[in-house]
GROMACS .gro file of C-alpha atoms in nm:
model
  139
    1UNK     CA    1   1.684  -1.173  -0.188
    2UNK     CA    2   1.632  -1.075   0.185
    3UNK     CA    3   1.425  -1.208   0.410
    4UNK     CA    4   1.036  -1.121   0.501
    5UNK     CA    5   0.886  -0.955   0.211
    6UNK     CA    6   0.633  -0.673   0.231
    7UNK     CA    7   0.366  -0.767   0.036
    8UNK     CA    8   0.235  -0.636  -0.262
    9UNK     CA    9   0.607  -0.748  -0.378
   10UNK     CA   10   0.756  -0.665  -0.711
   11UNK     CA   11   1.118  -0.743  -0.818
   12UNK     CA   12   1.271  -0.718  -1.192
   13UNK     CA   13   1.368  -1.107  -1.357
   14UNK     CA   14   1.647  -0.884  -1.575
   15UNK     CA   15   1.688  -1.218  -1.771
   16UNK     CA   16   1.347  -1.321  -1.827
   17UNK     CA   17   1.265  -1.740  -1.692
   18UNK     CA   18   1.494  -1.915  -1.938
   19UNK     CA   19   1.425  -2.313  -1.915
   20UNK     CA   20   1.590  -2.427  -1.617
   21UNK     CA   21   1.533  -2.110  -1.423
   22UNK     CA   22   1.377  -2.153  -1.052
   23UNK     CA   23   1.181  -1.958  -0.833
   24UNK     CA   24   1.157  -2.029  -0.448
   25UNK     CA   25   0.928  -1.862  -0.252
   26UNK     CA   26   0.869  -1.964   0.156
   27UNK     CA   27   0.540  -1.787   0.305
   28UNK     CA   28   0.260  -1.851   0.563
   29UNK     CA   29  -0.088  -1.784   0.423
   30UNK     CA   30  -0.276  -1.586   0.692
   31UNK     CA   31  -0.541  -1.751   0.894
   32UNK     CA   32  -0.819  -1.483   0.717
   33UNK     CA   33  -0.698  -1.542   0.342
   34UNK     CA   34  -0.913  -1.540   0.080
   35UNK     CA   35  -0.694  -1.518  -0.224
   36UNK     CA   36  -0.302  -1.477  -0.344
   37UNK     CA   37  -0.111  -1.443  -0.689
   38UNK     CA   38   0.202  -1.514  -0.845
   39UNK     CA   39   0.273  -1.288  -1.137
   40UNK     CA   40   0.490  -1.286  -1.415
   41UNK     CA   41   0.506  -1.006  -1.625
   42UNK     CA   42   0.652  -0.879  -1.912
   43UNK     CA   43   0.701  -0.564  -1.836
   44UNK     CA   44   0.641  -0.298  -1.525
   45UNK     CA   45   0.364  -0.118  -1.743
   46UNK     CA   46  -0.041  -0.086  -1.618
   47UNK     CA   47  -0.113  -0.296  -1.966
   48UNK     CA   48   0.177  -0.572  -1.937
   49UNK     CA   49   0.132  -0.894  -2.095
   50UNK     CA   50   0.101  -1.178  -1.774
   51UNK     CA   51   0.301  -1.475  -1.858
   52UNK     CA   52   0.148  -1.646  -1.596
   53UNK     CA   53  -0.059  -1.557  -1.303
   54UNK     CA   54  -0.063  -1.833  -1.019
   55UNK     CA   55  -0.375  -1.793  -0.820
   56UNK     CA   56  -0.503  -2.016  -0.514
   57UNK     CA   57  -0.828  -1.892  -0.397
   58UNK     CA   58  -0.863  -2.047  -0.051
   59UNK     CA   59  -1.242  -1.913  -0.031
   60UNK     CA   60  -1.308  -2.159  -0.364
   61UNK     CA   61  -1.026  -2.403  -0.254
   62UNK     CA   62  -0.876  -2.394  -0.587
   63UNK     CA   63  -0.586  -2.264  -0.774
   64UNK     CA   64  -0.624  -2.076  -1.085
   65UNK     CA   65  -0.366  -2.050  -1.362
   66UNK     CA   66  -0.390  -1.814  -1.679
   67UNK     CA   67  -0.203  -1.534  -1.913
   68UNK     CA   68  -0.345  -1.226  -2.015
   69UNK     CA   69  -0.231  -1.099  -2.350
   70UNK     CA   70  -0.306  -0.766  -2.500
   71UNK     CA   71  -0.592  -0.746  -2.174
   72UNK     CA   72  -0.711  -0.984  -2.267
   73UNK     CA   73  -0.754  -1.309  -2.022
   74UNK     CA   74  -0.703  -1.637  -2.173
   75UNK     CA   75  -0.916  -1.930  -2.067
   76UNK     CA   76  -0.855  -2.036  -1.679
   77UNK     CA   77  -0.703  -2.331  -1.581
   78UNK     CA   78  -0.844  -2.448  -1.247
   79UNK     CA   79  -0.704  -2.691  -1.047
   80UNK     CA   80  -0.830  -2.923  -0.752
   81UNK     CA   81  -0.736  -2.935  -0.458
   82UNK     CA   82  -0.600  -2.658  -0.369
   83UNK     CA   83  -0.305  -2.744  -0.100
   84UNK     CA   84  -0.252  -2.405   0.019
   85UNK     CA   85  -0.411  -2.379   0.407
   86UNK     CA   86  -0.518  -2.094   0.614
   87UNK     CA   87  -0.268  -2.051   0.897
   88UNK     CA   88  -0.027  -2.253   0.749
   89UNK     CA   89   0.361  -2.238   0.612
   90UNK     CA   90   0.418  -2.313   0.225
   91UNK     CA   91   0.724  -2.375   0.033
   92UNK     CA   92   0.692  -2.317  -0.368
   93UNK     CA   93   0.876  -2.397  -0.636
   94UNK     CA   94   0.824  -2.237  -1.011
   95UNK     CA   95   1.046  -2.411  -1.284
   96UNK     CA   96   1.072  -2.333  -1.606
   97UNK     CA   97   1.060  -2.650  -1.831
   98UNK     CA   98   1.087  -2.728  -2.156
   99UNK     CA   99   0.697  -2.696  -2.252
  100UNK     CA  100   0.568  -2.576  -1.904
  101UNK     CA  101   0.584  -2.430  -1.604
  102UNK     CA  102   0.570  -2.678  -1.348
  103UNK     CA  103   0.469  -2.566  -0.970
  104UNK     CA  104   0.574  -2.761  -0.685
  105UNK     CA  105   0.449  -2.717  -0.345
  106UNK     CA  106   0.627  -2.879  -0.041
  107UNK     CA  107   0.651  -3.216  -0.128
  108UNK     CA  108   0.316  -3.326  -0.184
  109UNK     CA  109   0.154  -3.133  -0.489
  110UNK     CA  110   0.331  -3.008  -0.836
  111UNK     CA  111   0.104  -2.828  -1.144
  112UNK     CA  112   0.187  -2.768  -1.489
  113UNK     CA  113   0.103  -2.510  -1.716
  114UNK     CA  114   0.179  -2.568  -2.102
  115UNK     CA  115   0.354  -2.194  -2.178
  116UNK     CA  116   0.089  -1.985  -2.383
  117UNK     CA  117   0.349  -1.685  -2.356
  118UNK     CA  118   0.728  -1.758  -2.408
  119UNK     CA  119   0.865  -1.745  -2.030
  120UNK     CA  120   1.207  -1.594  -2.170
  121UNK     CA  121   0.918  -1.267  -2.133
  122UNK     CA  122   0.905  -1.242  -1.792
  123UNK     CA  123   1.051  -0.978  -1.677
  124UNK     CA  124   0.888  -0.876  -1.336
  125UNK     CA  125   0.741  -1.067  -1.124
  126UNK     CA  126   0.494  -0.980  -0.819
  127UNK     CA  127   0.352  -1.148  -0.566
  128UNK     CA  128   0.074  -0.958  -0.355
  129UNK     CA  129  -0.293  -1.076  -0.192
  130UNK     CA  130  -0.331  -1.231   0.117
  131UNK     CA  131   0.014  -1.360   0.188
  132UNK     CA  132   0.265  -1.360   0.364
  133UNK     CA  133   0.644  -1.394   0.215
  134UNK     CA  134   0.942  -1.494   0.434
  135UNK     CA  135   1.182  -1.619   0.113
  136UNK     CA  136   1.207  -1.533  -0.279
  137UNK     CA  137   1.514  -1.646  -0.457
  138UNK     CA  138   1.522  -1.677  -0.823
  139UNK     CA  139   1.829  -1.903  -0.964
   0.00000   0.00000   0.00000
């Protein structure tokens, strides 16, 4: 994909995140962010299904991780610490595991998230909030 995204950012995953599948995002989080998300969606609709939605909230300093399934939000996985920093460059891996997404950020901090959704779903993903995106490539 080309470089420096506008963000919000949408693109289609035509063949869903089979196991194995990577996503690599590069971005700078602004020096005034609150919040960002990483979607995965099943569909481009107002009332898609979220496979999973990848949230650090730099004004809690943690991430949250959840689905939403027929609008309805499952129960929020919150993680601490949250590595992403105001002002500062990130470099983020999504992989789709066996069992789990697992979320890997530079070289210092991974997450998992035990799929509620099968990931094979995911078929659009945005990215929007406060951040800013300079890479996405999806192999």
């Amino acid at each position: 994909m080309a470089l420096s995204h506008s963000v919000p950012f949408e693109t289609s995953v035509p063949e869903g995140f089979e196991i194995g599948t990577v996503l690599k995002i590069r971005g700078v989080v602004p020096s005034e962010a609150n919040r960002f998300y990483i979607n995965l969606l099943s569909c481009d609709k107002p009332d898609s299904d979220i496979v999973l939605h990848f949230n650090p909230r730099l004004d809690q300093s943690i991430v949250v991780m959840n689905t939403m399934e027929c609008g309805t939000w499952g129960s929020e996985e919150r993680v601490f610490p949250n590595v992403f920093q105001r002002g500062q460059p990130f470099e983020l891996l999504l992989i789709a595991m066996n069992e789990h997404f697992k979320i890997v950020v530079g070289d210092s901090e991974s997450y998992e998230f035990i799929y509620r959704l099968p990931p094979k779903r995911s078929c659009l993903l945005k990215v929007g909030g406060d951040v800013s995106l300079e890479l996405l490539k999806i192999f």
